[in-house]
Every structure is written in C-alpha cells, then in structure tokens.
Short mmCIF file of C-alpha atoms in Angstrom, two decimals:
data_model
loop_
_atom_site.label_atom_id
_atom_site.label_comp_id
_atom_site.label_asym_id
_atom_site.label_seq_id
_atom_site.Cartn_x
_atom_site.Cartn_y
_atom_site.Cartn_z
CA MET A 1 0.00 0.00 0.00
CA THR A 2 1.38 3.39 -0.99
CA GLU A 3 1.58 6.27 1.47
CA ALA A 4 -1.32 8.01 -0.29
CA GLU A 5 -3.43 4.85 -0.11
CA ASN A 6 -2.58 4.49 3.57
CA ARG A 7 -3.71 8.06 4.29
CA LYS A 8 -6.99 7.38 2.50
CA ALA A 9 -7.51 4.19 4.51
CA VAL A 10 -6.89 6.06 7.77
CA ARG A 11 -9.35 8.74 6.69
CA ARG A 12 -12.02 6.18 5.76
CA ALA A 13 -11.64 4.43 9.11
CA PHE A 14 -11.92 7.78 10.88
CA LEU A 15 -15.12 8.72 9.04
CA LYS A 16 -16.65 5.34 9.89
CA PHE A 17 -15.99 6.10 13.55
CA TYR A 18 -16.83 9.79 13.41
CA ARG A 19 -20.27 9.37 11.85
CA GLN A 20 -21.34 7.43 14.95
CA TRP A 21 -20.39 10.28 17.29
CA PRO A 22 -23.43 11.95 18.97
CA THR A 23 -22.33 15.49 18.08
CA PHE A 24 -21.31 14.61 14.52
CA GLY A 25 -22.02 17.62 12.33
CA ASP A 26 -21.61 20.11 15.18
CA ASP A 27 -18.12 18.92 16.08
CA SER A 28 -14.70 19.84 14.72
CA ASP A 29 -13.78 17.32 12.07
CA GLU A 30 -10.21 18.63 11.89
CA ARG A 31 -9.47 18.37 15.62
CA ALA A 32 -10.99 14.91 15.83
CA PHE A 33 -9.05 13.68 12.81
CA ALA A 34 -5.82 15.08 14.23
CA GLU A 35 -6.37 13.10 17.44
CA TRP A 36 -7.27 10.02 15.38
CA GLN A 37 -4.00 10.26 13.48
CA ALA A 38 -2.07 10.60 16.74
CA LEU A 39 -3.31 7.18 17.89
CA GLN A 40 -1.62 3.89 17.18
CA PRO A 41 -3.47 1.60 14.72
CA GLU A 42 -4.61 -0.74 17.50
CA GLU A 43 -5.87 2.25 19.51
CA ARG A 44 -7.93 3.47 16.56
CA GLN A 45 -9.46 0.02 16.25
CA ALA A 46 -10.30 -0.05 19.96
CA ALA A 47 -11.71 3.49 19.92
CA ASP A 48 -14.09 2.51 17.12
CA ALA A 49 -15.03 -0.95 18.45
CA MET A 50 -15.70 0.27 21.98
CA LEU A 51 -17.71 3.35 21.02
CA PRO A 52 -21.18 1.71 21.24
CA GLY A 53 -20.31 0.29 24.65
CA PHE A 54 -18.95 3.64 25.82
CA LEU A 55 -22.10 5.50 24.75
CA ALA A 56 -24.32 2.90 26.43
CA PHE A 57 -22.22 3.09 29.60
CA GLU A 58 -22.58 6.87 29.70
CA ALA A 59 -26.33 6.65 29.14
CA MET A 60 -26.74 4.06 31.90
CA ASN A 61 -25.04 6.46 34.28
CA GLY A 62 -27.38 9.27 33.27
CA ARG A 63 -24.73 11.20 31.36
CA THR A 64 -25.36 12.77 27.96
CA VAL A 65 -22.30 12.84 25.70
CA LYS A 66 -21.90 16.46 24.68
CA PHE A 67 -18.12 16.69 24.52
CA ALA A 68 -16.19 16.54 21.27
CA ALA A 69 -14.98 13.37 19.60
CA SER A 70 -11.47 14.78 19.88
CA THR A 71 -11.81 14.63 23.69
CA TYR A 72 -12.87 10.97 23.55
CA LEU A 73 -9.86 10.18 21.39
CA ARG A 74 -7.29 12.33 23.18
CA GLU A 75 -8.26 11.05 26.65
CA LYS A 76 -8.82 7.49 25.40
CA ARG A 77 -12.14 7.34 27.20
CA TRP A 78 -13.08 4.00 25.67
CA THR A 79 -10.76 2.45 28.25
CA ALA A 80 -13.50 3.09 30.86
CA VAL A 81 -15.57 0.34 29.22
CA PRO A 82 -14.93 -3.15 30.68
CA GLU A 83 -12.36 -5.19 28.80
CA GLY A 84 -13.71 -7.62 26.24
CA MET A 85 -16.82 -5.53 25.56
CA GLU A 86 -16.95 -4.81 21.84
CA GLY A 87 -20.12 -2.80 21.74
CA ALA A 88 -23.05 -2.84 24.11
CA GLY A 89 -25.14 -5.24 22.07
CA GLY A 90 -22.92 -8.30 22.43
CA SER A 91 -22.96 -10.89 25.16
CA VAL A 92 -20.26 -12.16 27.49
CA ILE A 93 -19.68 -15.17 29.72
CA ALA A 94 -20.01 -13.98 33.31
CA ALA A 95 -17.89 -15.75 35.92
CA THR A 96 -19.88 -17.09 38.87
CA PHE A 97 -20.13 -14.46 41.65
CA GLY A 98 -18.26 -11.97 39.43
CA LYS A 99 -19.41 -8.46 38.55
CA ALA A 100 -21.50 -9.33 35.49
CA TRP A 101 -22.98 -12.43 37.17
CA MET A 102 -24.09 -10.40 40.17
CA ALA A 103 -25.46 -7.64 37.94
CA GLU A 104 -27.60 -10.25 36.16
CA ARG A 105 -28.73 -11.56 39.54
CA PHE A 106 -29.86 -8.13 40.73
CA ALA A 107 -31.55 -7.43 37.40
CA ARG A 108 -33.61 -10.59 37.91
CA LEU A 109 -34.38 -9.66 41.51
CA GLY A 110 -35.67 -6.34 40.21
CA GLU A 111 -38.50 -8.16 38.44
CA PRO A 112 -41.83 -8.50 40.29
CA CYS A 113 -42.22 -11.39 42.69
CA ALA A 114 -43.98 -14.38 41.14
CA ARG A 115 -47.53 -15.15 42.19
CA LEU A 116 -47.33 -17.18 45.39
CA PRO A 117 -49.67 -19.87 46.68
CA ALA A 118 -51.65 -19.13 49.83
CA LEU A 119 -50.33 -20.15 53.21
CA THR A 120 -51.31 -23.64 54.31
CA ARG A 121 -54.04 -24.29 56.86
CA PHE A 122 -51.38 -25.44 59.30
CA GLN A 123 -49.45 -22.18 58.87
CA GLU A 124 -52.62 -20.15 59.36
CA LEU A 125 -53.27 -22.10 62.57
CA GLU A 126 -49.71 -21.44 63.76
CA ILE A 127 -50.24 -17.72 63.13
CA ALA A 128 -53.61 -17.71 64.89
CA GLU A 129 -52.12 -19.37 67.97
CA GLY A 130 -49.16 -16.98 68.05
CA ARG A 131 -46.50 -19.54 67.17
CA ALA A 132 -45.62 -18.01 63.78
CA ASP A 133 -45.38 -14.56 62.21
CA ARG A 134 -47.33 -13.98 59.01
CA LYS A 135 -44.82 -11.53 57.50
CA ALA A 136 -41.91 -13.84 58.26
CA LEU A 137 -43.69 -16.77 56.63
CA TRP A 138 -44.44 -14.72 53.52
CA ARG A 139 -40.84 -13.52 53.27
CA GLU A 140 -39.66 -17.12 53.54
CA ARG A 141 -42.12 -18.15 50.83
CA MET A 142 -41.03 -15.26 48.61
CA ALA A 143 -37.38 -16.26 48.95
CA LYS A 144 -38.19 -19.84 47.95
CA MET A 145 -40.75 -19.26 45.20
CA GLY A 146 -40.76 -15.59 44.23
CA TRP A 147 -37.68 -15.48 42.01
CA THR A 148 -37.09 -19.01 40.77
CA SER A 149 -34.60 -17.91 38.11
CA VAL A 150 -32.38 -16.46 40.85
CA ASN A 151 -32.65 -19.67 42.85
CA ALA A 152 -31.61 -21.50 39.68
CA MET A 153 -28.53 -19.27 39.47
CA ASN A 154 -27.71 -20.12 43.08
CA ASP A 155 -28.12 -23.83 42.38
CA GLN A 156 -25.85 -23.70 39.34
CA ALA A 157 -23.27 -21.71 41.29
CA VAL A 158 -23.08 -24.49 43.88
CA ARG A 159 -23.18 -27.44 41.49
CA PHE A 160 -21.13 -26.02 38.61
CA PRO A 161 -19.17 -23.02 39.96
CA GLY A 162 -16.80 -22.93 37.00
CA LYS A 163 -19.53 -22.81 34.37
CA GLY A 164 -20.57 -19.18 34.62
CA MET A 165 -23.42 -17.90 32.46
CA ARG A 166 -23.97 -15.79 29.38
CA VAL A 167 -25.28 -12.27 30.02
CA SER A 168 -25.94 -9.30 27.78
CA GLY A 169 -23.37 -6.61 27.19
CA GLU A 170 -25.67 -4.09 28.86
CA ILE A 171 -25.76 -6.16 32.05
CA ALA A 172 -21.99 -6.52 32.02
CA LEU A 173 -21.67 -2.75 31.74
CA LEU A 174 -24.05 -2.28 34.67
CA GLY A 175 -21.81 -4.41 36.85
CA ALA A 176 -18.60 -2.69 35.81
CA ASP A 177 -18.43 -0.55 38.96
CA PHE A 178 -19.46 -3.27 41.44
CA GLU A 179 -17.16 -3.57 44.44
CA ALA A 180 -15.74 -6.66 46.12
CA VAL A 181 -17.33 -7.60 49.45
CA ARG A 182 -15.74 -10.11 51.80
CA VAL A 183 -17.93 -13.11 52.57
CA GLY A 184 -18.98 -12.97 56.22
CA GLY A 185 -17.88 -9.36 56.74
CA ASP A 186 -19.94 -6.37 57.86
CA GLN A 187 -20.96 -5.35 54.33
CA TRP A 188 -21.88 -8.95 53.57
CA ALA A 189 -24.18 -8.95 56.62
CA ALA A 190 -25.72 -5.66 55.50
CA TRP A 191 -26.49 -7.09 52.06
CA GLU A 192 -27.91 -10.26 53.59
CA ALA A 193 -30.20 -8.16 55.79
CA GLU A 194 -31.33 -6.13 52.76
CA HIS A 195 -32.22 -9.33 50.91
CA ALA A 196 -34.16 -10.63 53.92
CA ALA A 197 -36.09 -7.36 54.27
CA ARG A 198 -37.17 -7.56 50.62
CA GLY A 199 -38.01 -11.26 50.75
CA TRP A 200 -35.24 -12.01 48.26
CA PRO A 201 -33.24 -15.23 48.21
CA PHE A 202 -29.69 -14.59 49.36
CA LEU A 203 -26.56 -16.21 48.00
CA PRO A 204 -25.95 -19.91 48.69
CA GLU A 205 -23.30 -21.45 50.91
CA MET A 206 -20.10 -19.93 49.56
CA GLY A 207 -17.63 -22.71 50.31
CA ARG A 208 -14.12 -21.41 49.61
CA VAL A 209 -15.28 -18.23 47.89
CA GLU A 210 -13.99 -15.24 49.86
CA TRP A 211 -15.16 -12.26 47.79
CA VAL A 212 -18.37 -11.46 45.92
CA TYR A 213 -19.28 -8.30 43.98
CA PHE A 214 -22.13 -5.96 44.91
CA PRO A 215 -23.25 -2.48 43.82
CA PRO A 216 -20.92 0.10 45.39
CA LEU A 217 -22.10 1.48 48.72
CA GLY A 218 -19.96 4.58 48.93
CA ALA A 219 -21.14 6.16 52.16
CA GLY A 220 -24.68 4.88 51.67
CA THR A 221 -26.72 1.78 52.43
CA PRO A 222 -27.49 -1.31 50.33
CA GLY A 223 -30.96 0.11 49.72
CA GLU A 224 -29.51 3.33 48.30
CA ALA A 225 -27.01 1.37 46.20
CA LEU A 226 -29.86 -0.69 44.75
CA GLU A 227 -31.85 2.44 43.96
CA THR A 228 -28.90 3.69 41.92
CA PHE A 229 -28.45 0.32 40.22
CA PHE A 230 -32.11 -0.01 39.24
CA GLY A 231 -32.06 3.56 37.94
CA LYS A 232 -29.21 2.62 35.62
CA LEU A 233 -31.03 -0.56 34.62
CA ASP A 234 -34.15 1.43 33.70
CA ARG A 235 -32.08 3.81 31.58
CA ALA A 236 -30.44 0.85 29.85
CA LYS A 237 -33.86 -0.58 28.99
CA GLN A 238 -35.00 2.79 27.66
CA LEU A 239 -31.87 3.04 25.55
CA GLU A 240 -32.45 -0.44 24.13
CA ALA A 241 -36.09 0.35 23.37
CA ALA A 242 -35.10 3.54 21.54
CA GLN A 243 -32.69 1.74 19.23
#
C-alpha cells in the first residue's frame, strides 16, 4: 500500500468512527481527525469498536455525551468500558459471583415477585395461635418461590461453579463498577439483611469463595445502592427500546 493509499484508509476508518459520534455535524472534524492520526493503529481500532459500549455506559449512568470526539480520542475514554466488551449489544460469559454475574442476579431480583400460593391451613393455625409470624412466613415463601430464576442461578453456582453464564453486554456494563465484598464481613451482613427485608433469596453457601461483587455502597446503604443500580437498569432498557 502506498503512502497516499494508507492516508486514504486512515481517513475512511476515521469517518466510519466519526459518523457514529453523537455530536457529529456540530463537532470539529479537523481536531478529531488530528487526534485520530495521533493514535496507534490498534488504539484506533479499539476506539471505534468500543464506542457503542462507551455511549451505552454513559447513558446508563445518566450522562449525555456532549463533549467533542477529539476529547474521547485524546483522553482514550473508551478504556472506561470493561475489557472484552466490543459494543453494548454483544454478550459475554459472566464468571460465577463476578461483577457481570451479580449484575444479572440483581436485574432478575428487580423483576416483580412471582404469584405465590396461599399459606397452608397449618401455617394459618400457627399464626392464629401466636407460634408463627405472618410476615416472616411470607418472606420465607417469597425467597423460595418468588424469584425461581435467581434460585436457579444459586443452584448452578453451587453445582457447577466454574460454568458461569452468558449475560448481555448491557448487564456486564451495569456491573462494571461493582465492588468486592468479603464473605462474612460487615458489608456482607448488610447485604444479607437487605435481601431478607425484601423477601429475596440470598446467596448460597459460599464454600471457599472469599469475595463477591455488589453495587458500590460509597457512604450509603445497600438500599440506596440498589436504587442507583435499578435507575441505571431502567435507563439501559429505555436506551435499548429507543434503538
């Protein structure tokens, strides 16, 4: 390939990338192309391949991309997208108890509780005679029957811990900022209590697993962290519906 042909190829690759940029048409083509040329070939490829994932990640976090394409290229902002994510529409294999696996788990827990059968006559008698608490019985029933797909994830995690599961790229992005929580520690206990309060099934016996990923608490509570997570999940669904 001659030098002239190489320049044309670089320009064509740039235009393919640039036409996907949200502010295309209002942006500076010259500045963006200058930054594109300053990148190594593999960086240009990554900048283009990761752009859909980057835009989805920004949208999930409630951020509108208004800055120039040159900024994205100069600051190499595609590196904020989790490794291995080539666009938001693909799928990935999520390691058991890893970030993406836990994001999928919480996404499923965010669905409405399944319709539950009525309490048994024996349970009603126990309640009437003061030997059982109605709310506690319902929470127990919810944990066992309300989110069967989550219980299935727990079962697979115990029986086939190395198998993992396939999740969408959007879910993987949602779990990108999850933080590691030590099994049996204070934060672990706080998350277990949050699950119990909501009637959710908690994680199974962890065996030798020492760390599991949860939405970041910051200085807040598990409930506040979940509110943030479900807000991002809703925005991701809206983004998908708009495409």
